[in-house]
Coordinates of C-alpha atoms (C1' of nucleotides) in Angstrom, one line a residue:
Chain A
M118 CA 0.0 0.0 0.0
D119 CA 3.0 2.2 0.1
D120 CA 3.6 2.9 -3.6
A121 CA 0.0 2.5 -4.5
A122 CA -0.5 6.2 -5.2
P123 CA 1.5 7.0 -8.3
A124 CA 4.5 9.3 -7.9
L125 CA 3.3 12.2 -5.8
N126 CA 5.8 12.8 -3.1
T127 CA 6.5 16.5 -3.7
A128 CA 4.2 19.4 -4.2
P129 CA 4.6 21.8 -7.1
A130 CA 6.3 25.0 -6.0
T131 CA 5.5 27.2 -8.9
V132 CA 2.7 27.6 -11.4
E133 CA 4.8 26.0 -14.1
E134 CA 5.5 22.9 -12.0
F135 CA 1.8 22.8 -11.3
R136 CA 1.0 22.7 -15.0
D137 CA 3.6 20.0 -15.7
R138 CA 2.3 17.9 -12.9
L139 CA -1.2 18.3 -14.1
A140 CA -0.4 17.2 -17.6
L141 CA 1.6 14.3 -16.2
V142 CA -1.0 13.1 -13.8
S143 CA -4.2 13.5 -15.8
E144 CA -3.5 10.6 -18.1
G145 CA -4.9 7.7 -16.2
L146 CA -7.5 9.3 -14.0
P147 CA -11.0 8.0 -13.3
K148 CA -14.0 9.9 -14.3
R149 CA -14.6 12.3 -11.5
L150 CA -11.0 13.1 -11.0
R151 CA -10.6 13.7 -14.7
Q152 CA -13.4 16.2 -14.5
C153 CA -11.5 18.0 -11.8
A154 CA -8.4 18.0 -13.8
D155 CA -10.1 19.4 -16.8
H156 CA -11.9 22.1 -15.0
I157 CA -8.9 23.1 -13.1
A158 CA -6.8 23.2 -16.2
A159 CA -9.3 25.5 -17.9
N160 CA -9.8 27.7 -14.9
A161 CA -6.4 27.8 -13.2
D162 CA -6.6 31.5 -12.8
R163 CA -9.7 31.3 -10.6
I164 CA -8.2 29.0 -8.1
A165 CA -6.9 31.9 -6.1
V166 CA -10.3 33.4 -5.6
S167 CA -12.6 30.4 -5.3
T168 CA -13.7 28.1 -2.6
V169 CA -13.6 24.3 -2.8
A170 CA -17.4 24.3 -3.1
E171 CA -17.4 26.7 -6.1
L172 CA -14.7 24.9 -8.0
A173 CA -16.3 21.6 -7.3
A174 CA -19.6 22.9 -8.6
G175 CA -17.9 24.1 -11.7
A176 CA -16.4 20.7 -12.3
D177 CA -19.7 19.2 -11.4
V178 CA -18.3 16.9 -8.8
P179 CA -18.8 16.8 -5.0
P180 CA -16.3 18.8 -2.9
S181 CA -14.6 15.6 -1.6
A182 CA -13.6 14.6 -5.1
L183 CA -11.9 17.9 -5.6
M184 CA -10.2 17.4 -2.3
R185 CA -8.8 14.1 -3.4
F186 CA -7.7 15.7 -6.6
C187 CA -5.6 18.3 -4.7
Q188 CA -3.9 15.5 -2.8
I189 CA -3.1 13.6 -6.0
M190 CA -1.5 16.8 -7.2
G191 CA 0.8 16.5 -4.3
F192 CA -0.7 19.1 -1.9
S193 CA -1.9 18.4 1.5
G194 CA -5.2 19.8 0.6
F195 CA -7.0 22.6 -1.2
S196 CA -5.7 25.4 1.0
E197 CA -2.1 24.6 0.2
M198 CA -2.8 24.5 -3.5
Q199 CA -4.7 27.8 -3.3
K200 CA -1.8 29.3 -1.5
L201 CA 0.4 28.7 -4.4
F202 CA -1.8 30.6 -6.7
R203 CA -2.4 33.4 -4.3
E204 CA 1.2 34.0 -3.8
A205 CA 2.2 33.5 -7.4
Y206 CA -0.2 36.3 -8.3
A207 CA 1.2 38.9 -6.0
P208 CA 4.8 38.1 -5.0
G209 CA 4.7 39.0 -1.4
W210 CA 6.4 42.2 -0.5
P211 CA 9.0 41.6 2.1
D212 CA 7.9 43.3 5.2
Y213 CA 10.4 46.0 5.9
S214 CA 9.8 46.5 9.5
T215 CA 11.3 43.2 10.4
R216 CA 14.0 43.5 7.9
L217 CA 14.9 46.8 9.4
K218 CA 15.1 45.3 12.8
N219 CA 17.4 42.6 11.5
L220 CA 19.6 45.1 9.9
K221 CA 19.7 47.0 13.0
D222 CA 20.5 43.9 15.1
N223 CA 23.3 42.8 12.9
G224 CA 25.6 45.5 11.6
A225 CA 24.2 48.6 13.2
G226 CA 23.3 49.7 9.8
S227 CA 26.6 49.8 8.0
P228 CA 26.5 52.1 5.0
A229 CA 26.8 49.2 2.6
A230 CA 23.9 47.3 4.2
L231 CA 21.8 50.4 4.1
L232 CA 22.6 50.9 0.5
A233 CA 21.6 47.3 -0.2
E234 CA 18.2 48.0 1.4
F235 CA 17.6 51.1 -0.6
V236 CA 18.6 49.4 -3.7
E237 CA 16.1 46.7 -3.0
A238 CA 13.4 49.1 -2.1
G239 CA 14.0 51.0 -5.3
R240 CA 13.8 47.8 -7.3
L241 CA 10.5 46.8 -5.8
S242 CA 9.1 50.3 -6.3
L243 CA 10.0 50.1 -10.0
E244 CA 8.4 46.7 -10.4
A245 CA 5.3 47.8 -8.6
L246 CA 5.1 50.9 -10.8
A247 CA 5.3 48.7 -13.9
K248 CA 2.5 46.6 -12.6
S249 CA 0.2 49.3 -11.4
V250 CA 0.5 52.2 -13.9
D251 CA -2.8 53.4 -15.2
E252 CA -2.0 53.5 -18.8
A253 CA -5.1 55.4 -19.7
A254 CA -4.2 58.1 -17.2
L255 CA -0.7 58.2 -18.6
D256 CA -1.9 58.6 -22.1
A257 CA -4.3 61.3 -21.1
A258 CA -1.6 63.2 -19.3
V259 CA 0.7 63.1 -22.2
A260 CA -2.1 64.2 -24.6
V261 CA -3.0 67.2 -22.4
L262 CA 0.6 68.3 -21.9
A263 CA 1.5 67.8 -25.5
R264 CA -1.1 70.3 -26.6
A265 CA -0.5 72.9 -23.9
E266 CA 1.7 76.0 -24.3
T267 CA 4.0 76.4 -21.4
L268 CA 4.2 73.7 -18.7
H269 CA 4.1 74.7 -15.0
V270 CA 5.9 72.3 -12.7
V271 CA 5.3 72.5 -9.0
G272 CA 6.6 70.2 -6.2
L273 CA 8.1 71.0 -2.9
R274 CA 10.0 69.2 -0.2
R275 CA 10.4 65.6 -1.1
A276 CA 8.8 66.2 -4.4
F277 CA 11.1 69.0 -5.3
P278 CA 13.8 66.9 -6.8
V279 CA 11.2 65.4 -9.1
A280 CA 10.0 68.8 -10.1
T281 CA 13.5 70.0 -10.9
Y282 CA 14.3 66.9 -12.8
L283 CA 11.2 67.3 -14.9
T284 CA 12.0 70.8 -15.6
Y285 CA 15.5 69.9 -16.6
V286 CA 14.4 67.3 -19.1
F287 CA 11.8 69.6 -20.5
E288 CA 14.4 72.2 -21.0
K289 CA 16.7 69.8 -22.8
M290 CA 13.9 68.9 -25.1
A291 CA 13.1 72.5 -25.8
V292 CA 9.6 72.3 -24.2
P293 CA 8.8 75.6 -22.5
A294 CA 8.5 74.8 -18.8
M295 CA 8.5 76.8 -15.7
L296 CA 9.5 75.5 -12.3
H297 CA 7.6 76.9 -9.4
D298 CA 10.0 76.7 -6.6
A299 CA 9.2 78.8 -3.7
V300 CA 12.3 81.0 -3.7
G301 CA 11.7 84.2 -1.9
R302 CA 8.1 83.2 -1.2
L303 CA 7.3 84.4 -4.7
D304 CA 4.4 82.5 -6.1
H305 CA 4.3 83.0 -9.7
R306 CA 0.6 82.6 -9.8
F307 CA 0.1 85.2 -12.5
A308 CA 2.4 83.3 -14.8
L309 CA -0.4 80.8 -15.3
R310 CA -1.9 81.7 -18.6
P311 CA -4.8 80.3 -20.5
G312 CA -3.5 77.5 -22.8
D313 CA -0.9 76.4 -20.3
A314 CA -1.0 73.3 -18.2
M315 CA 0.4 72.3 -14.8
I316 CA 2.1 69.3 -13.4
A317 CA 1.7 69.1 -9.6
I318 CA 3.6 66.7 -7.4
T319 CA 3.1 66.0 -3.8
F320 CA 3.3 63.1 -1.3
T321 CA 2.0 62.1 2.0
P322 CA 2.0 65.1 4.3
Y323 CA 0.7 66.9 1.2
S324 CA 2.3 70.3 0.9
E325 CA -0.2 73.1 1.3
E326 CA 1.4 75.4 -1.2
T327 CA 1.4 72.7 -3.9
L328 CA -2.3 72.0 -3.4
Q329 CA -3.0 75.7 -3.4
L330 CA -1.2 76.3 -6.6
A331 CA -2.9 73.3 -8.3
Q332 CA -6.2 74.7 -7.2
D333 CA -5.4 78.1 -8.5
A334 CA -4.5 76.6 -11.8
R335 CA -7.7 74.7 -11.9
E336 CA -9.7 77.8 -11.2
R337 CA -8.0 79.6 -14.1
G338 CA -9.1 76.8 -16.3
L339 CA -5.7 75.1 -16.8
P340 CA -5.6 71.3 -16.9
V341 CA -3.7 69.8 -14.0
I342 CA -1.8 66.6 -14.0
G343 CA -1.2 65.2 -10.5
I344 CA 1.6 62.9 -9.5
T345 CA 1.0 61.6 -6.0
D346 CA 1.2 58.5 -3.9
R347 CA -2.4 57.4 -3.5
L348 CA -5.7 57.8 -5.3
T349 CA -7.1 59.2 -2.1
S350 CA -4.6 62.1 -2.1
P351 CA -6.2 65.5 -1.8
L352 CA -4.3 66.4 -5.0
A353 CA -6.6 64.1 -6.9
R354 CA -9.4 66.5 -6.3
H355 CA -7.6 69.3 -8.2
S356 CA -6.4 67.1 -11.0
D357 CA -7.6 66.2 -14.4
A358 CA -5.4 63.1 -14.6
V359 CA -3.8 61.5 -11.6
L360 CA -0.7 59.3 -11.8
T361 CA 0.0 57.4 -8.6
V362 CA 3.4 56.0 -7.7
P363 CA 3.6 53.1 -5.3
E364 CA 6.9 53.9 -3.7
V365 CA 7.9 51.3 -1.1
D366 CA 9.6 52.7 1.9
F367 CA 12.3 51.5 4.1
G368 CA 11.8 52.5 7.6
A369 CA 10.8 56.1 7.6
F370 CA 12.6 56.7 4.4
R371 CA 11.0 56.6 1.1
S372 CA 12.9 56.3 -2.1
L373 CA 12.2 58.2 -5.2
S374 CA 13.3 55.7 -7.9
A375 CA 9.8 55.0 -9.2
T376 CA 8.8 58.6 -9.2
I377 CA 11.8 59.6 -11.1
A378 CA 11.2 56.9 -13.6
L379 CA 7.6 58.0 -14.1
A380 CA 8.7 61.6 -14.4
I381 CA 11.2 61.0 -17.1
S382 CA 8.9 58.8 -19.1
L383 CA 6.2 61.5 -18.9
A384 CA 8.7 64.2 -20.0
V385 CA 10.1 62.3 -22.8
A386 CA 6.7 61.2 -24.1
V387 CA 5.5 64.8 -24.0
G388 CA 8.7 66.0 -25.6
S389 CA 8.4 63.6 -28.5
A390 CA 4.7 64.1 -28.9
R391 CA 5.4 67.8 -29.3
G392 CA 8.6 67.9 -31.2
G393 CA 7.8 65.3 -33.9
A394 CA 8.3 61.6 -33.7
D395 CA 11.9 61.3 -34.4
D396 CA 13.0 63.1 -31.3
L397 CA 13.1 59.6 -29.8
R398 CA 14.6 57.8 -32.6
K399 CA 17.8 59.8 -32.8
P400 CA 17.9 61.7 -29.6
E401 CA 21.6 61.7 -29.2
E402 CA 21.8 64.2 -32.1
K403 CA 18.9 66.4 -31.2
A404 CA 17.6 66.6 -27.8
L405 CA 19.7 65.7 -24.8
P406 CA 23.4 65.7 -24.8
A407 CA 23.6 63.4 -21.8
E408 CA 24.0 65.6 -18.7
Chain B
M1118 CA -29.2 53.2 15.2
D1119 CA -30.3 53.8 11.7
D1120 CA -28.5 57.0 10.8
A1121 CA -25.6 56.4 13.1
A1122 CA -23.1 55.6 10.4
P1123 CA -22.7 58.7 8.3
A1124 CA -24.0 58.7 4.7
L1125 CA -23.4 55.2 3.4
N1126 CA -26.6 53.9 2.0
T1127 CA -25.5 52.1 -1.1
A1128 CA -22.6 49.8 -1.7
P1129 CA -20.2 50.2 -4.7
A1130 CA -21.1 47.8 -7.5
T1131 CA -18.0 48.2 -9.6
V1132 CA -14.4 48.7 -8.9
E1133 CA -14.7 52.2 -10.4
E1134 CA -17.4 53.1 -8.0
F1135 CA -15.3 51.7 -5.3
R1136 CA -12.5 54.0 -6.1
D1137 CA -14.7 57.0 -6.3
R1138 CA -16.3 56.2 -3.0
L1139 CA -12.9 55.6 -1.5
A1140 CA -11.7 59.0 -2.6
L1141 CA -14.8 60.6 -1.4
V1142 CA -14.9 59.0 2.0
S1143 CA -11.3 59.2 2.9
E1144 CA -11.4 62.9 3.5
G1145 CA -12.3 63.1 7.1
L1146 CA -11.3 59.8 8.5
P1147 CA -9.7 59.2 11.8
K1148 CA -6.3 57.7 12.1
R1149 CA -6.9 53.9 12.0
L1150 CA -9.5 54.1 9.4
R1151 CA -7.3 56.3 7.2
Q1152 CA -4.6 53.7 7.5
C1153 CA -7.1 51.2 6.2
A1154 CA -8.1 53.5 3.3
D1155 CA -4.5 54.1 2.3
H1156 CA -3.5 50.5 2.4
I1157 CA -6.5 49.4 0.6
A1158 CA -6.0 52.1 -2.1
A1159 CA -2.5 51.0 -2.6
N1160 CA -3.2 47.3 -2.6
A1161 CA -6.7 47.1 -4.1
D1162 CA -5.6 44.3 -6.3
R1163 CA -4.8 42.1 -3.4
I1164 CA -8.2 42.3 -1.7
A1165 CA -9.4 39.4 -3.8
V1166 CA -6.8 37.1 -2.5
S1167 CA -6.4 38.1 1.1
T1168 CA -8.1 37.6 4.4
V1169 CA -9.2 40.2 6.8
A1170 CA -6.3 39.4 9.0
E1171 CA -3.7 39.7 6.3
L1172 CA -5.0 43.0 5.0
A1173 CA -5.4 44.4 8.5
A1174 CA -1.8 43.4 9.3
G1175 CA -0.7 45.1 6.2
A1176 CA -2.4 48.3 7.2
D1177 CA -1.1 47.9 10.7
V1178 CA -4.5 47.9 12.3
P1179 CA -6.6 45.3 14.2
P1180 CA -9.0 43.3 12.1
S1181 CA -12.0 45.1 13.7
A1182 CA -10.8 48.4 12.3
L1183 CA -10.7 47.0 8.9
M1184 CA -14.1 45.6 9.4
R1185 CA -15.5 49.0 10.3
F1186 CA -13.8 50.4 7.2
C1187 CA -15.7 48.0 5.0
Q1188 CA -18.9 49.1 6.5
I1189 CA -18.0 52.7 6.0
M1190 CA -17.4 51.9 2.4
G1191 CA -21.0 50.8 2.2
F1192 CA -20.6 47.0 2.4
S1193 CA -22.2 44.8 4.9
G1194 CA -18.8 43.4 5.8
F1195 CA -15.5 42.3 4.4
S1196 CA -16.9 39.3 2.6
E1197 CA -19.2 41.4 0.5
M1198 CA -16.4 43.8 -0.4
Q1199 CA -14.2 40.9 -1.3
K1200 CA -16.9 39.5 -3.5
L1201 CA -16.7 42.6 -5.7
F1202 CA -13.0 42.1 -6.2
R1203 CA -13.2 38.4 -6.7
E1204 CA -15.7 38.7 -9.5
A1205 CA -13.7 41.4 -11.2
Y1206 CA -10.5 39.4 -10.7
A1207 CA -8.5 38.6 -13.7
P1208 CA -4.9 37.7 -13.0
G1209 CA -4.3 40.7 -15.0
W1210 CA -0.7 41.8 -14.4
P1211 CA 0.8 38.5 -13.7
D1212 CA 4.4 39.0 -13.1
Y1213 CA 6.8 41.7 -13.8
S1214 CA 8.4 40.5 -16.9
T1215 CA 5.2 39.8 -18.8
R1216 CA 3.7 43.0 -17.7
L1217 CA 6.7 44.8 -19.0
K1218 CA 6.2 43.1 -22.3
N1219 CA 2.6 44.2 -22.4
L1220 CA 3.6 47.7 -21.8
K1221 CA 6.1 47.6 -24.6
D1222 CA 3.7 46.1 -26.9
N1223 CA 1.8 49.4 -27.0
G1224 CA 4.1 50.4 -29.7
A1225 CA 7.5 52.1 -29.6
G1226 CA 7.3 55.6 -28.4
S1227 CA 4.0 55.2 -26.6
P1228 CA 4.1 56.5 -23.1
A1229 CA 3.6 53.1 -21.6
A1230 CA 6.4 51.6 -23.7
L1231 CA 8.7 54.4 -22.7
L1232 CA 7.9 53.9 -19.1
A1233 CA 8.7 50.2 -19.4
E1234 CA 12.1 51.2 -20.8
F1235 CA 12.9 53.6 -18.0
V1236 CA 11.7 51.1 -15.4
E1237 CA 14.0 48.6 -16.9
A1238 CA 16.9 51.0 -17.1
G1239 CA 16.4 51.9 -13.5
R1240 CA 16.3 48.4 -12.3
L1241 CA 19.5 47.6 -14.2
S1242 CA 21.2 50.6 -12.7
L1243 CA 20.2 49.7 -9.2
E1244 CA 21.5 46.2 -9.7
A1245 CA 24.8 47.4 -11.1
L1246 CA 25.1 49.8 -8.3
A1247 CA 24.7 47.1 -5.7
K1248 CA 27.4 45.1 -7.4
S1249 CA 29.9 47.7 -8.0
V1250 CA 29.8 49.9 -5.0
D1251 CA 33.1 50.6 -3.4
E1252 CA 32.4 49.9 0.3
A1253 CA 35.6 51.3 1.5
A1254 CA 34.9 54.6 -0.2
L1255 CA 31.4 54.6 1.1
D1256 CA 32.6 54.0 4.7
A1257 CA 35.2 56.7 4.3
A1258 CA 32.7 59.1 3.0
V1259 CA 30.3 58.5 5.9
A1260 CA 33.1 58.8 8.4
V1261 CA 34.2 62.1 7.0
L1262 CA 30.7 63.6 6.7
A1263 CA 29.7 62.3 10.2
R1264 CA 32.4 64.3 11.9
A1265 CA 32.1 67.5 9.8
E1266 CA 30.1 70.5 11.0
T1267 CA 28.0 71.8 8.2
L1268 CA 27.6 69.9 5.0
H1269 CA 27.8 71.7 1.7
V1270 CA 25.9 70.1 -1.2
V1271 CA 26.5 71.1 -4.8
G1272 CA 25.2 69.7 -8.0
L1273 CA 23.7 71.4 -11.0
R1274 CA 21.7 70.5 -14.1
R1275 CA 21.1 66.8 -14.1
A1276 CA 22.7 66.5 -10.7
F1277 CA 20.6 69.2 -9.2
P1278 CA 17.7 66.9 -8.2
V1279 CA 20.2 64.7 -6.4
A1280 CA 21.6 67.7 -4.5
T1281 CA 18.2 68.9 -3.5
Y1282 CA 17.2 65.4 -2.4
L1283 CA 20.3 65.1 -0.3
T1284 CA 19.7 68.4 1.3
Y1285 CA 16.1 67.5 2.0
V1286 CA 17.0 64.3 3.8
F1287 CA 19.7 66.0 5.8
E1288 CA 17.3 68.6 6.9
K1289 CA 14.8 66.0 8.0
M1290 CA 17.5 64.3 10.1
A1291 CA 18.6 67.6 11.6
V1292 CA 22.0 67.5 10.0
P1293 CA 23.1 71.1 9.1
A1294 CA 23.4 71.2 5.4
M1295 CA 23.6 73.9 2.8
L1296 CA 22.5 73.6 -0.8
H1297 CA 24.6 75.5 -3.3
D1298 CA 22.2 76.2 -6.0
A1299 CA 23.2 78.9 -8.3
V1300 CA 20.3 81.2 -7.8
G1301 CA 21.1 84.7 -8.7
R1302 CA 24.6 83.6 -9.7
L1303 CA 25.5 83.9 -6.1
D1304 CA 28.2 81.5 -5.2
H1305 CA 28.3 81.0 -1.5
R1306 CA 32.0 80.4 -1.6
F1307 CA 32.6 82.2 1.7
A1308 CA 30.2 80.0 3.5
L1309 CA 32.8 77.2 3.3
R1310 CA 34.2 77.2 6.8
P1311 CA 37.0 75.1 8.3
G1312 CA 35.5 72.0 9.9
D1313 CA 32.8 71.8 7.2
A1314 CA 32.7 69.2 4.4
M1315 CA 31.4 69.1 0.8
I1316 CA 29.4 66.7 -1.3
A1317 CA 29.9 67.5 -5.0
I1318 CA 27.9 65.8 -7.7
T1319 CA 28.4 66.0 -11.4
F1320 CA 28.1 63.8 -14.5
T1321 CA 29.3 63.6 -18.0
P1322 CA 29.6 67.0 -19.4
Y1323 CA 30.9 67.9 -16.0
S1324 CA 29.6 71.2 -14.9
E1325 CA 32.2 73.8 -14.6
E1326 CA 30.7 75.5 -11.6
T1327 CA 30.5 72.3 -9.6
L1328 CA 34.1 71.5 -10.3
Q1329 CA 35.1 75.0 -9.4
L1330 CA 33.3 74.9 -6.1
A1331 CA 34.8 71.6 -5.3
Q1332 CA 38.2 72.9 -6.0
D1333 CA 37.6 76.0 -3.8
A1334 CA 36.5 73.8 -1.0
R1335 CA 39.6 71.7 -1.4
E1336 CA 41.8 74.7 -1.3
R1337 CA 40.3 75.8 1.9
G1338 CA 41.1 72.5 3.4
L1339 CA 37.6 71.0 3.4
P1340 CA 37.2 67.3 2.7
V1341 CA 35.3 66.7 -0.5
I1342 CA 33.1 63.7 -1.3
G1343 CA 32.5 63.3 -5.0
I1344 CA 29.6 61.5 -6.6
T1345 CA 30.1 61.1 -10.3
D1346 CA 29.9 58.6 -13.1
R1347 CA 33.4 57.4 -13.6
L1348 CA 36.6 57.2 -11.7
T1349 CA 38.3 59.2 -14.4
S1350 CA 35.9 62.1 -13.9
P1351 CA 37.6 65.4 -13.4
L1352 CA 35.8 65.6 -10.1
A1353 CA 37.9 62.7 -8.8
R1354 CA 40.9 65.0 -8.8
H1355 CA 39.3 67.3 -6.3
S1356 CA 37.8 64.6 -4.1
D1357 CA 38.9 62.8 -1.0
A1358 CA 36.5 60.0 -1.6
V1359 CA 34.8 59.2 -4.9
L1360 CA 31.6 57.3 -5.3
T1361 CA 30.8 56.3 -8.8
V1362 CA 27.3 55.4 -10.0
P1363 CA 26.9 53.2 -13.1
E1364 CA 23.7 54.7 -14.4
V1365 CA 22.5 52.8 -17.6
D1366 CA 20.8 55.0 -20.1
F1367 CA 18.0 54.6 -22.6
G1368 CA 18.5 56.4 -25.8
A1369 CA 20.0 59.8 -24.9
F1370 CA 18.3 59.7 -21.5
R1371 CA 19.9 58.6 -18.4
S1372 CA 17.9 57.7 -15.4
L1373 CA 18.7 58.7 -11.8
S1374 CA 17.4 55.8 -9.9
A1375 CA 20.8 54.5 -8.8
T1376 CA 22.1 57.9 -7.9
I1377 CA 19.1 58.7 -5.8
A1378 CA 19.5 55.4 -4.0
L1379 CA 23.1 56.1 -3.3
A1380 CA 22.3 59.5 -2.1
I1381 CA 19.7 58.5 0.4
S1382 CA 21.9 55.7 1.7
L1383 CA 24.7 58.1 2.2
A1384 CA 22.4 60.6 3.9
V1385 CA 20.8 58.1 6.3
A1386 CA 24.1 56.6 7.2
V1387 CA 25.5 60.0 8.0
G1388 CA 22.5 61.0 9.8
S1389 CA 22.4 58.0 12.1
A1390 CA 26.2 58.1 12.6
R1391 CA 25.8 61.6 13.8
G1392 CA 22.5 61.5 15.7
G1393 CA 23.1 58.4 17.7
A1394 CA 22.2 54.9 16.7
D1395 CA 18.5 54.9 17.3
D1396 CA 17.8 57.3 14.5
L1397 CA 17.1 54.2 12.5
R1398 CA 15.3 52.2 15.1
K1399 CA 12.4 54.6 15.7
P1400 CA 12.5 56.8 12.7
E1401 CA 8.8 57.4 12.5
E1402 CA 9.0 59.4 15.7
K1403 CA 12.2 61.2 15.1
A1404 CA 13.5 61.8 11.8
L1405 CA 11.4 61.9 8.8
P1406 CA 7.6 62.2 8.8
A1407 CA 7.2 60.5 5.4
E1408 CA 7.3 63.3 3.0
Chain C
dA17 C1' -22.5 -13.8 -11.0
dC18 C1' -19.0 -13.5 -7.4
dG19 C1' -15.3 -11.6 -4.5
dG20 C1' -12.0 -8.2 -4.4
dT21 C1' -10.7 -3.5 -5.6
dT22 C1' -11.4 1.2 -6.8
dT23 C1' -14.2 5.1 -6.9
dT24 C1' -17.7 7.9 -5.3
dG25 C1' -21.0 11.0 -2.5
dG26 C1' -22.3 13.0 1.4
dA27 C1' -22.7 13.5 6.2
dA28 C1' -19.8 14.6 10.4
dT29 C1' -16.0 17.2 12.1
dA30 C1' -12.2 20.3 12.4
dT31 C1' -10.3 24.6 11.2
dT32 C1' -10.1 28.9 9.6
dT33 C1' -12.1 33.3 8.9
dA34 C1' -15.4 36.9 9.5
dT35 C1' -18.1 39.6 12.5
dT36 C1' -20.0 41.6 16.7
dC37 C1' -19.7 43.7 21.0
dC38 C1' -18.1 46.2 24.8
dA39 C1' -14.7 47.9 28.1
dT40 C1' -10.9 51.0 27.6
dT41 C1' -8.4 54.9 25.5
dT42 C1' -8.1 58.9 22.9
dT43 C1' -9.8 63.1 21.2
dA44 C1' -12.6 67.2 21.1
dT45 C1' -15.4 70.6 23.5
dT46 C1' -16.6 73.5 27.2
Chain D
dA1334 C1' -9.8 70.4 34.1
dA1335 C1' -14.2 68.1 33.5
dT1336 C1' -17.4 66.1 30.4
dA1337 C1' -19.1 64.1 26.5
dA1338 C1' -18.4 61.9 22.1
dA1339 C1' -15.6 59.2 19.0
dA1340 C1' -12.4 55.8 18.1
dT1341 C1' -10.0 51.8 19.3
dG1342 C1' -8.4 46.9 20.4
dG1343 C1' -9.3 42.5 21.6
dA1344 C1' -11.9 38.8 23.3
dA1345 C1' -16.2 36.2 22.3
dT1346 C1' -19.2 34.5 18.9
dA1347 C1' -21.0 33.2 14.5
dA1348 C1' -20.4 31.7 9.9
dA1349 C1' -18.1 29.8 6.2
dT1350 C1' -15.0 26.7 4.5
dA1351 C1' -11.9 22.8 4.3
dT1352 C1' -11.1 18.2 5.4
dT1353 C1' -11.8 13.4 6.8
dC1354 C1' -14.1 9.2 6.9
dC1355 C1' -16.9 5.6 5.7
dA1356 C1' -20.8 3.2 3.7
dA1357 C1' -22.6 2.6 -0.7
dA1358 C1' -21.9 2.1 -5.7
dA1359 C1' -19.4 1.1 -9.7
dC1360 C1' -16.0 -1.6 -11.8
dC1361 C1' -13.0 -5.5 -13.1
dG1362 C1' -11.2 -9.9 -13.8
dT1363 C1' -12.4 -14.5 -13.3

DNA sequence: ACGGTTTTGGAATATTTATTCCATTTTATT
DNA sequence: AATAAAATGGAATAAATATTCCAAAACCGT
């Protein structure tokens, strides 16, 4: 009775392995179990969000049959199988609070260790950005900015580097842009002219001045593109298109990698939409001599 | 007991409605509930595959708080809310690499494709940085900056965002720092006092002013930490420690992801070396209130 | 058609997960 | 500083869900 069950010592660890195992196993399966295999194969993506009962109903078998099927696939039960799919879908973010503690316990935060953490946080942020961009909003933003006259860029505190970077790239691409820093407490409110557009950037303790300026712009009828951290940001209210950046933070410190990536994409897209398509193709000759 | 809960008669029927409601509702929310709103907004896609307990842990609130949040959103409870997301669930953005491909498939030059490129460039830069960082130089830089009095930061053009970011983080950590922008063509050369130190940042078409200021500092006996792109950079000549950042570029455009990561690491390391070790342990209370 | 073997369905149980409730704490108001 | 109102955390409870088990049914070779 030991080797009776055919070859199922180890559970699949990835979705690929799962599919392999499924193909392998479903050869000589009795009727009900084959129904399970077929339905699962056809609806693998719903495993993560279904209950045993639902899946069983779908395969038109009683729950216990599906249960047996899971075990034949090498899992201890349905829950374990489901876990695979739930995790595969959203690769769990490491939790930084414990990581931070470890780091602290070990090397008292040697600079190199710290750098490793920020590099990792940056990488995750970039990946998350790729996964979560709202393409429609991005397209809309580019369209708006491409047809505006001068572009007003505002962002203070943590967002200031992003604002300066945007302005820098616009300048290199010969797009008229104006940076609203707050030097000398001068707000250049009256520089906002009909036909212009604004890019406003602000993060968590949202800066009052930025919000204010965005609102001003809105009231003067300028379209406003918001770059912020959450859809629930107050900036969203004043914006015609909102781009959110899921920046993962390490301790109390939040990186900017993803935000910068989004900013340069936006700028280059706008620049090439305005300047004609070949701005991108041969940029080394036209637009941006590196620094 | 009928009108106790404020204004929440009808439950969102689509994800769109859900987002609207979320934005609407999260205005005047007390602390814990706001944490829920934020975490949910940032991780809406994981609702379908998570339990109350998991989501609550992610938002760093007890399950009952999240439960209340669901009701404020107009649902009878978590299960009803989850149902919405399970039905809408399509394992849409599976993993990073296929998502990138999808973005690129929008056609070369489209904003989404551009973003994919910059995300990729950023990631590569970060990886390269992690591999190539000169730990000795980093340690030396931190040591020097930790024992200096005020820190002078200079970086113009493409390096300017980095300089402003550094200054921002220093300020948040209560490290005296001075940003040498070039506003009004004022060079604050005479602010360089014995006992101070300088961080100078410049990349390929090295900016004359930055080099000049670094040289000034050197001549006055201040230690200079250089952040640049190659070891053969002219900045290296004026620096006591040189940190190089291998930023990969896309077309004529070079990202800043790695440079930013290096900058924040440097700043945090310096900040905690100066301020006592626990700057890192409880940063949320001391140093940096998020933005 | 008979005994042995495999497969099946569903009822019983165990486990996990959601939800409610209320005693404490916090916050706002006077 | 005193009071009322709102918010919070956690323990208790309810509900849903997974899992096991076994008697009945189907199957198979003789």
